[in-house]
CSV table of C-alpha atoms in Angstrom, one decimal:
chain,number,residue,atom,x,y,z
A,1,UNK,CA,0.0,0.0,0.0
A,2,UNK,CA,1.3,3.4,-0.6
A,3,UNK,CA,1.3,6.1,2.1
A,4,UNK,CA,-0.2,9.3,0.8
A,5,UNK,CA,-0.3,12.9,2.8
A,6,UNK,CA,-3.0,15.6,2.1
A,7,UNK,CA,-1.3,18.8,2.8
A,8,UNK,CA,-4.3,21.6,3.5
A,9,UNK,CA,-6.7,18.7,3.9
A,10,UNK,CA,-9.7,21.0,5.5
A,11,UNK,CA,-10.8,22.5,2.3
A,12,UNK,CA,-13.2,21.5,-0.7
A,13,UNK,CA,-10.5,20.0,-2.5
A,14,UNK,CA,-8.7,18.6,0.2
A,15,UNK,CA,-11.9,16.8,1.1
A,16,UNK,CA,-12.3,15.2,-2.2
A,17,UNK,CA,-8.9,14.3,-2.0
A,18,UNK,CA,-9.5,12.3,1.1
A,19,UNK,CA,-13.1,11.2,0.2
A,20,UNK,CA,-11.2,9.2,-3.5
A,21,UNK,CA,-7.6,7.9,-1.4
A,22,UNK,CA,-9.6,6.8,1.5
A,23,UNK,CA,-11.5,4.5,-1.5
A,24,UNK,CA,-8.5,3.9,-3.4
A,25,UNK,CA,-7.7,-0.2,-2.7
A,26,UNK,CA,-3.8,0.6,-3.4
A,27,UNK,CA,-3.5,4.0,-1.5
A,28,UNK,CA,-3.5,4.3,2.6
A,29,UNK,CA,-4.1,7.8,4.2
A,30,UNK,CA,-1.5,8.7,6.6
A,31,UNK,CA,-1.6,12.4,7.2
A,32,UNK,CA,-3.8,15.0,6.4
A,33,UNK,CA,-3.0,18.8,7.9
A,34,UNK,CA,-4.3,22.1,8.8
A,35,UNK,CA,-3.6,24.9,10.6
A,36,UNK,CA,-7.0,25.6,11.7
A,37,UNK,CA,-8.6,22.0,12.7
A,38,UNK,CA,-5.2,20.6,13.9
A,39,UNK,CA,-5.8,17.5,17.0
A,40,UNK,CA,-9.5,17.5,15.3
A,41,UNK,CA,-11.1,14.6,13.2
A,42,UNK,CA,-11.1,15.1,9.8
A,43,UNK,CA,-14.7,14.0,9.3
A,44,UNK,CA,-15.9,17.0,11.3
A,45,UNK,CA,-15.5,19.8,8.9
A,46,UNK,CA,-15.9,16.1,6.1
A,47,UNK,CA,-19.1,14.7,7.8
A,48,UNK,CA,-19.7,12.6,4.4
A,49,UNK,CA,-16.0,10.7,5.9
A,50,UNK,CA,-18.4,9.9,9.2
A,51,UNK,CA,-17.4,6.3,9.3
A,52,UNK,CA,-14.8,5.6,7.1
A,53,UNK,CA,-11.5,7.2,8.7
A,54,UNK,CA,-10.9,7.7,12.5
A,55,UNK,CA,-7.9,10.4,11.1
A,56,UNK,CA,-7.5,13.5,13.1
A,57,UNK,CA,-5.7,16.6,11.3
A,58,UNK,CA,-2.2,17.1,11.8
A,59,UNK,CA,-0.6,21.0,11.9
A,60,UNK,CA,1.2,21.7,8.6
A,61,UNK,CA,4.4,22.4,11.1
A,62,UNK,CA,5.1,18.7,12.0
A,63,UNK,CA,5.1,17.6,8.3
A,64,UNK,CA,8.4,17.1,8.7
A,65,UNK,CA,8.4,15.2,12.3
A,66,UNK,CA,6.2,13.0,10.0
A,67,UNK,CA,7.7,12.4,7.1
A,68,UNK,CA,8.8,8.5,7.8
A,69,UNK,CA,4.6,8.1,7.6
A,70,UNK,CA,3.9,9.0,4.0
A,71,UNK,CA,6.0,8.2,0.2
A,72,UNK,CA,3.7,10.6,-1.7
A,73,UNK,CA,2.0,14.9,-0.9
A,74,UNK,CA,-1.0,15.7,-2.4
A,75,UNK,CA,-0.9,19.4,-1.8
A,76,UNK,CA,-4.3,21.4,-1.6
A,77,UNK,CA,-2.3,24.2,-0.4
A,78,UNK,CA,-3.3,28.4,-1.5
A,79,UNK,CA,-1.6,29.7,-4.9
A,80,UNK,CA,0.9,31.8,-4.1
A,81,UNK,CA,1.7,30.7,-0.9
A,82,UNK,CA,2.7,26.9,-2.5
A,83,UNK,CA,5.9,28.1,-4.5
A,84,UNK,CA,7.4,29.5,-1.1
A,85,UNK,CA,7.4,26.3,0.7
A,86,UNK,CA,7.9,23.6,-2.6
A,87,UNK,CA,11.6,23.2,-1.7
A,88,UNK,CA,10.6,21.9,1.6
A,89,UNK,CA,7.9,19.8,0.4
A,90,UNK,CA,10.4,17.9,-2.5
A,91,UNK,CA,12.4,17.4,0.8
A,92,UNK,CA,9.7,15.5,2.1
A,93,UNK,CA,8.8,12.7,0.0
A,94,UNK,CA,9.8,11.1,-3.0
A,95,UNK,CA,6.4,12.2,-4.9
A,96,UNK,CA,4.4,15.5,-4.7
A,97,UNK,CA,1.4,16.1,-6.6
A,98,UNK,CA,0.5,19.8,-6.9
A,99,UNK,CA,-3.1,21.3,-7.4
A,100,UNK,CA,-2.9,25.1,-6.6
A,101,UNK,CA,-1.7,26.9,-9.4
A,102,UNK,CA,1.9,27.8,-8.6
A,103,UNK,CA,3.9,25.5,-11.3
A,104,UNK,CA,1.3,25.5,-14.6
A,105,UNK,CA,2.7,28.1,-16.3
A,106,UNK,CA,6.0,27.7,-17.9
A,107,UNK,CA,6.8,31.1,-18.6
A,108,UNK,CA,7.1,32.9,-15.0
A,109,UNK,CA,6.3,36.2,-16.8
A,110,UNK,CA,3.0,35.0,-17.6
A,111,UNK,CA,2.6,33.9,-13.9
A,112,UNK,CA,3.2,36.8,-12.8
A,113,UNK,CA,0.5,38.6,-15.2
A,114,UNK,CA,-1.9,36.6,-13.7
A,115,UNK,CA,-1.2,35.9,-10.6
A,116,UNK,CA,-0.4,39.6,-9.4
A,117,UNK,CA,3.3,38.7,-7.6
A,118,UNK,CA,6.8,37.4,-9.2
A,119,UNK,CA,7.2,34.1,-8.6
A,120,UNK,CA,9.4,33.0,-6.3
A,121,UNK,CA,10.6,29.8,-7.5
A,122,UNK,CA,11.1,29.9,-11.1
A,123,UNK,CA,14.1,26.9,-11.3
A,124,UNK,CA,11.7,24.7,-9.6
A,125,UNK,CA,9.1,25.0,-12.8
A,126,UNK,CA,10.5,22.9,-15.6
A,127,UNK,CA,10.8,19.7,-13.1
A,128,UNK,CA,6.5,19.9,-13.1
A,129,UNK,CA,4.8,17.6,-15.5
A,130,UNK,CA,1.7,18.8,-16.5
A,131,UNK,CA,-1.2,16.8,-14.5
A,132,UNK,CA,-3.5,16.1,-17.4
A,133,UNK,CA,-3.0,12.3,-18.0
A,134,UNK,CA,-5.0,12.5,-21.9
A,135,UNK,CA,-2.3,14.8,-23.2
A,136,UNK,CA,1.0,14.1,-20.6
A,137,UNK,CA,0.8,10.7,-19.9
A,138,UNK,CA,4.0,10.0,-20.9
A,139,UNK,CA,6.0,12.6,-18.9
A,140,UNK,CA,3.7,12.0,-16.1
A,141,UNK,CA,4.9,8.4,-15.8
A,142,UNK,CA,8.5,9.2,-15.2
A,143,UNK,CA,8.2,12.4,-13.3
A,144,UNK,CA,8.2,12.8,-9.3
A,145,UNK,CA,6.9,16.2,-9.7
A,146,UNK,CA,3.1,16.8,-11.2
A,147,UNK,CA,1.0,20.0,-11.4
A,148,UNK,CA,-2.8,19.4,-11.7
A,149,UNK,CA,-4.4,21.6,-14.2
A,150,UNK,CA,-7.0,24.5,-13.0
A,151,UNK,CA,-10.6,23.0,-13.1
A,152,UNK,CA,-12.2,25.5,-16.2
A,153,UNK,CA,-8.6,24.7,-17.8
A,154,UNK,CA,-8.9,21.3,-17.8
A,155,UNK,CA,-12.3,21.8,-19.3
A,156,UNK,CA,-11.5,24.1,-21.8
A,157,UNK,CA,-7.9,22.2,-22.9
A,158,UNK,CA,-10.1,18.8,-23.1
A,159,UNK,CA,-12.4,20.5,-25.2
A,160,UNK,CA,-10.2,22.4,-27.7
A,161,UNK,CA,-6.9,20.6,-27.8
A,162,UNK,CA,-8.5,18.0,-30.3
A,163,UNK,CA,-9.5,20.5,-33.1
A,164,UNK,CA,-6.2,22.7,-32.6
A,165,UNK,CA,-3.8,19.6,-33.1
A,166,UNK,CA,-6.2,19.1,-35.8
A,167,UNK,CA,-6.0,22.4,-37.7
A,168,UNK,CA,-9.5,22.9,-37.7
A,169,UNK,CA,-9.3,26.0,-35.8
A,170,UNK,CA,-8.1,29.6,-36.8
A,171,UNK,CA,-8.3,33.1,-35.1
A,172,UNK,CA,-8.9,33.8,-31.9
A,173,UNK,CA,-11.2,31.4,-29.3
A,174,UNK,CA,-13.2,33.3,-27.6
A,175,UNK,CA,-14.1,31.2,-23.9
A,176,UNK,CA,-17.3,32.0,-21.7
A,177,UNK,CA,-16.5,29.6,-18.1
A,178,UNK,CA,-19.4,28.9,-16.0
A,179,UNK,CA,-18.5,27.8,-12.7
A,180,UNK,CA,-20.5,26.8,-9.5
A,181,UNK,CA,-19.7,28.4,-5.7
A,182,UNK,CA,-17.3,25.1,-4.6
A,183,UNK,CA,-14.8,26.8,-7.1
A,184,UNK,CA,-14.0,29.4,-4.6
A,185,UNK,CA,-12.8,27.4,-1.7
A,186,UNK,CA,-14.2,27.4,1.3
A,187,UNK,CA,-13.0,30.7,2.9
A,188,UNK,CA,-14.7,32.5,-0.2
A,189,UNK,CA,-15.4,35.7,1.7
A,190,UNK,CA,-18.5,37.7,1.4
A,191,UNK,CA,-19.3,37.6,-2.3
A,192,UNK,CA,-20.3,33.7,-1.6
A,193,UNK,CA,-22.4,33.9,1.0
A,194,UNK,CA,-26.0,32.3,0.0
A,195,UNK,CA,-27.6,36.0,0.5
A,196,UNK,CA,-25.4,37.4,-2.1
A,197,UNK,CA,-24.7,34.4,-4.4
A,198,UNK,CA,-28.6,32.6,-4.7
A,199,UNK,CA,-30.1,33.6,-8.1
A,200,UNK,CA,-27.5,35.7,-9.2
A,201,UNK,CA,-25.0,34.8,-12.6
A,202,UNK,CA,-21.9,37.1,-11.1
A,203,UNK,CA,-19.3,37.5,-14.0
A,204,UNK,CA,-16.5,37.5,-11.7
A,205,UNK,CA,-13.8,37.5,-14.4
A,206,UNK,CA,-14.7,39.9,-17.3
A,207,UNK,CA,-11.4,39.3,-19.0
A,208,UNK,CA,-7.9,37.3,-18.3
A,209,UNK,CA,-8.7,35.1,-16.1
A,210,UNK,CA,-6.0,32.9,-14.8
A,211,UNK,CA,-6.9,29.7,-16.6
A,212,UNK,CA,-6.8,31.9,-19.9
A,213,UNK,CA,-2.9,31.6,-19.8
A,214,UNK,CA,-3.5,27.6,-19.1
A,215,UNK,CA,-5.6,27.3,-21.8
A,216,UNK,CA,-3.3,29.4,-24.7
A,217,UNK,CA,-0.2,27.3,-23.1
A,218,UNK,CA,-1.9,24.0,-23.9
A,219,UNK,CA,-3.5,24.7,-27.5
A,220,UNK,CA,-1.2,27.6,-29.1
A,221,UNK,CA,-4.5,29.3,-29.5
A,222,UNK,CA,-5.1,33.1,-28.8
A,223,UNK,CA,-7.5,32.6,-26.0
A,224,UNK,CA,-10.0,35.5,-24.5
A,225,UNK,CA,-12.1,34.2,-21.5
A,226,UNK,CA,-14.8,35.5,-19.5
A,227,UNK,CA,-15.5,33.6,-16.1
A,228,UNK,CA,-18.7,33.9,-14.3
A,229,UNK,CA,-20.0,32.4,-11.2
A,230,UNK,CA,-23.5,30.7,-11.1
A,231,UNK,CA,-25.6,29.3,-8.6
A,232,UNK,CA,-24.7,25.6,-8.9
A,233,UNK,CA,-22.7,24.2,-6.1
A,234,UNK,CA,-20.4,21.7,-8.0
A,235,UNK,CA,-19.8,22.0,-12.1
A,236,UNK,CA,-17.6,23.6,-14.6
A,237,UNK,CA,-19.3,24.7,-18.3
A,238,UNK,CA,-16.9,26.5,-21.0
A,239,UNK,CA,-18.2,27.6,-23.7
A,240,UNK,CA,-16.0,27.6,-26.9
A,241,UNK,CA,-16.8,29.8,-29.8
A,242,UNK,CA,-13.7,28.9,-32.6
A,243,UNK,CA,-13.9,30.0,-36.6
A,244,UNK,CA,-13.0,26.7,-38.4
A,245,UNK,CA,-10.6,26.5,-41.2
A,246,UNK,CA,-11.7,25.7,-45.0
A,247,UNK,CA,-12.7,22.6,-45.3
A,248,UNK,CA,-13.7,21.7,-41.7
A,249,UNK,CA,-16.7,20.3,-41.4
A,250,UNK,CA,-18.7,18.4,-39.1
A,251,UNK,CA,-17.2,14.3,-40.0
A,252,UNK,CA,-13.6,16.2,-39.6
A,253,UNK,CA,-14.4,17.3,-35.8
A,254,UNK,CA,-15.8,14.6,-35.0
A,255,UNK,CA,-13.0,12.7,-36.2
A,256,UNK,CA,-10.9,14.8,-34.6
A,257,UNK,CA,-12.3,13.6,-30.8
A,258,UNK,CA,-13.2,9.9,-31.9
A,259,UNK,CA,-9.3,9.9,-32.7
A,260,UNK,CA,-8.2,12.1,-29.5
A,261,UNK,CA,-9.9,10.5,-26.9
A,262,UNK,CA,-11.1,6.9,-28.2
A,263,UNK,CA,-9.1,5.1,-25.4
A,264,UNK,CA,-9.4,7.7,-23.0
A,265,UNK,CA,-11.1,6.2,-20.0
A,266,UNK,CA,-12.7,9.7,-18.6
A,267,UNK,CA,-13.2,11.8,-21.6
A,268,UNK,CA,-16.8,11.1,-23.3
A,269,UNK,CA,-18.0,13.1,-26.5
A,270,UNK,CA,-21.3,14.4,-26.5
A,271,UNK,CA,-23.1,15.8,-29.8
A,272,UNK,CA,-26.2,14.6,-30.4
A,273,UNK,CA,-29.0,16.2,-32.6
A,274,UNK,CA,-32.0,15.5,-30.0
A,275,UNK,CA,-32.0,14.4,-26.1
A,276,UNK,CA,-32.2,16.4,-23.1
A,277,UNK,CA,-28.5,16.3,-22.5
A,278,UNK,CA,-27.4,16.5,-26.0
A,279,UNK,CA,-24.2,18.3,-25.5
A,280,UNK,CA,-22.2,18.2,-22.2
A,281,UNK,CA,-23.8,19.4,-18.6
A,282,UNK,CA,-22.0,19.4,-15.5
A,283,UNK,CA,-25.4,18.7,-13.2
A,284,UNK,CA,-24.8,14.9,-14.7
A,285,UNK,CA,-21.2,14.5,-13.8
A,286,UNK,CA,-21.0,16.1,-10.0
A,287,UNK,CA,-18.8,13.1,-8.4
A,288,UNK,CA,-16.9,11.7,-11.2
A,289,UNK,CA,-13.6,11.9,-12.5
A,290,UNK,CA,-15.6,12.9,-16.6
A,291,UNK,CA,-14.9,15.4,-18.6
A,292,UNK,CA,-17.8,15.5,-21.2
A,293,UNK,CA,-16.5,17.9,-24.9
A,294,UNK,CA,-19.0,18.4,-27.8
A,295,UNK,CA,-20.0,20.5,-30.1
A,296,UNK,CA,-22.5,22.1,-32.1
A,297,UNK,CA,-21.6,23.9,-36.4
A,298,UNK,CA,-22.8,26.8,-37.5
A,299,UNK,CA,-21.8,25.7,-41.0
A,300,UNK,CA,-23.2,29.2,-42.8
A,301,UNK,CA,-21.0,31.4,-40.6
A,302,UNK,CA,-18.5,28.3,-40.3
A,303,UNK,CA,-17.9,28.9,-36.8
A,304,UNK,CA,-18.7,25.9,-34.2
A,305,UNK,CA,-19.5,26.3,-30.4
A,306,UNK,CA,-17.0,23.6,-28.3
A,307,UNK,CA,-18.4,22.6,-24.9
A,308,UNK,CA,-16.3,21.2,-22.1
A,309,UNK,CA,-18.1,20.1,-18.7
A,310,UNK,CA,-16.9,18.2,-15.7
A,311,UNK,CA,-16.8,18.7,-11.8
A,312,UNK,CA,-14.6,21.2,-10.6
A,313,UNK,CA,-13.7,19.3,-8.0
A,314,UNK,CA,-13.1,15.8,-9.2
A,315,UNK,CA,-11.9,16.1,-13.0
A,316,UNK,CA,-11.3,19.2,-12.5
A,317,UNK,CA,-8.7,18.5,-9.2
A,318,UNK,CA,-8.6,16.0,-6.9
A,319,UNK,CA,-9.9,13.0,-9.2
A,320,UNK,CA,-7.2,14.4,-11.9
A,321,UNK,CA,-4.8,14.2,-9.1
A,322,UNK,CA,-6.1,10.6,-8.0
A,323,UNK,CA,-5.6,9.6,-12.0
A,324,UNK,CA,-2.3,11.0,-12.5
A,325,UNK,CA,-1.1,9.3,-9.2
A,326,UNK,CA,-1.9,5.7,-11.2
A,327,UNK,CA,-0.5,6.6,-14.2
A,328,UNK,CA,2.7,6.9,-12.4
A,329,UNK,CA,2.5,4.3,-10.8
A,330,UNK,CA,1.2,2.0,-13.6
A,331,UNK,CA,-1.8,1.0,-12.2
A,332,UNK,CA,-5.3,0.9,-14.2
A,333,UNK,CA,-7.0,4.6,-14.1
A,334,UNK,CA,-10.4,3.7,-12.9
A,335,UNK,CA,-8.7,2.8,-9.7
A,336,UNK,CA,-10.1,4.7,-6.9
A,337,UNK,CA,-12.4,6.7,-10.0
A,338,UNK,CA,-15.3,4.3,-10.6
A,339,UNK,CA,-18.2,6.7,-9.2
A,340,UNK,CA,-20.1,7.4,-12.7
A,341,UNK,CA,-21.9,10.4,-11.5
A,342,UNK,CA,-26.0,11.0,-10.5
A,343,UNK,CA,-29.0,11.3,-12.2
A,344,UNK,CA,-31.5,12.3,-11.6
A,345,UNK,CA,-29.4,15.1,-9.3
């Protein structure tokens, strides 16, 4: 069994985390921290965990008293903060899976664009593989060192990726993110409070939002995204509107996905002409590791919309996470992943 660490297990994404290792049949839960519930259990601010783990949180500042107890971090840790303390954590265990959003970007100039400070640890970059197993999986297999995608990233690289390797795309993509409240952690601050949040569609991200960068870094495509926040609790929608290149057609994107992501265990395309969920929603995939990608032509103006959902928590972090951590390992991918989703929901 392999002795995993959540580092900042108290939060949304830490919880997942726990909720998929403390499933996994090849994974045991050693240590989970946090600074604020530290000598509590971890299924009091994770009462779905009531039951399944008798762990109590650990403070982040005996990690390193600890280290002997784990082989592999998971760190749900703040971005920003991360970079500072990533020399410490590569000290810590032979493995470290990363899902804040400190080592995505290649180019630390363009971190710092979006992120608002330098950063801090730009040698450190380069040693990250990319934490999306449909387009890394080889560099993820031999690399100690994985960063996990932003969650309306992952949807939008899933979505596009396909057609841009293709050539079917040209011009700029212009990206409309939908994103349910879970996406702001769980010390969101006043603007998520239920009062403030219930009924309203709160474009929080007019332009250049941080997942922009991720998204142009992944395709090559000139990317301008708008983000806004709606009142789901668990989902990630993106929107896609690309001009298509002469000759693209409908048969040539749809070939373009059938030969992306035929053997792709958790990326499903969705186009159908008729059906209540004819193209992808993220209501039907709250809980599993899916990314759903479709797409609708507009063959007279021979523009096409792409749509990319999954939950922002699973897919879209900690079930990545979980699926990168059996890629490198060589294990099957379902491992730990099996949940399918809920309907009705």
């Amino acid at each position: 069994m392999l002795r995993v660490a959540v580092v900042g297990a108290s939060g949304y994404i830490g919880g997942e985390l726990l909720r998929l290792l403390l499933g996994h049949p090849r994974v045991t839960v050693t240590v989970a921290t946090s600074s604020r519930h530290a000598g509590k259990r971890v299924d009091g601010p994770h009462p779905n965990l009531r039951g399944t783990t008798d762990l109590t949180f650990l403070d982040p500042g005996r990690l390193a008293a600890a280290k002997d107890q784990y082989d592999v971090l998971f760190l749900a840790t703040p971005h920003k903060e991360t970079m500072g303390r990533m020399p410490e954590y590569l000290s810590l265990a032979d493995q470290v899976i990363d899902l804040s959003g400190d080592f995505r970007l290649r180019d630390p100039r363009v971190y710092e664009r979006h992120y608002g400070v330098p950063h801090t640890a730009p040698e450190l970059i380069p040693g990250f593989a990319t934490g999306l197993p449909e387009w890394h999986r080889k560099e993820i297999r031999g690399s100690d060192r994985i960063s996990v995608p932003g969650c309306m990233a992952t949807a939008g690289v899933l979505a596009l990726r396909p057609l841009s390797e293709a050539g079917l795309i040209h011009g700029e993509v212009q990206v409309d993110a939908r994103t349910g409240s879970s996406g702001s952690g769980v010390s969101a601050g006043s603007a998520n409070l239920h009062a403030e949040r219930s009924g309203a569609m709160r474009i929080f991200a007019p332009n250049s939002h941080r997942h922009q960068a991720e998204i142009t870094q992944a395709t090559g495509l000139p990317v301008r995204m708008t983000a806004t926040g709606v009142e789901a609790v668990r989902g990630v929608q993106v929107l896609c509107r690309v001009s298509l290149t002469d000759g693209a057609d409908e048969r040539a994107v749809r070939r373009a996905y059938r030969e992306a992501y035929a053997d792709e265990p958790f990326v499903r395309v969705v186009a159908q002409k008729r059906g209540l969920y004819r193209l992808p929603e993220p209501k039907i995939l709250s809980g599993s590791n899916y990314c759903d990608v479709g797409f609708d032509i507009d063959e007279e103006s021979r523009t096409a919309l792409v749509v990319g959902a999954l939950d922002n928590l699973v897919k879209g972090g900690s079930g990545n996470a979980v699926q990168c951590l059996n890629v490198r390992h060589g294990w099957p991918e379902r491992l730990g992943l099996e949940f399918t989703g809920l309907h009705p929901n």
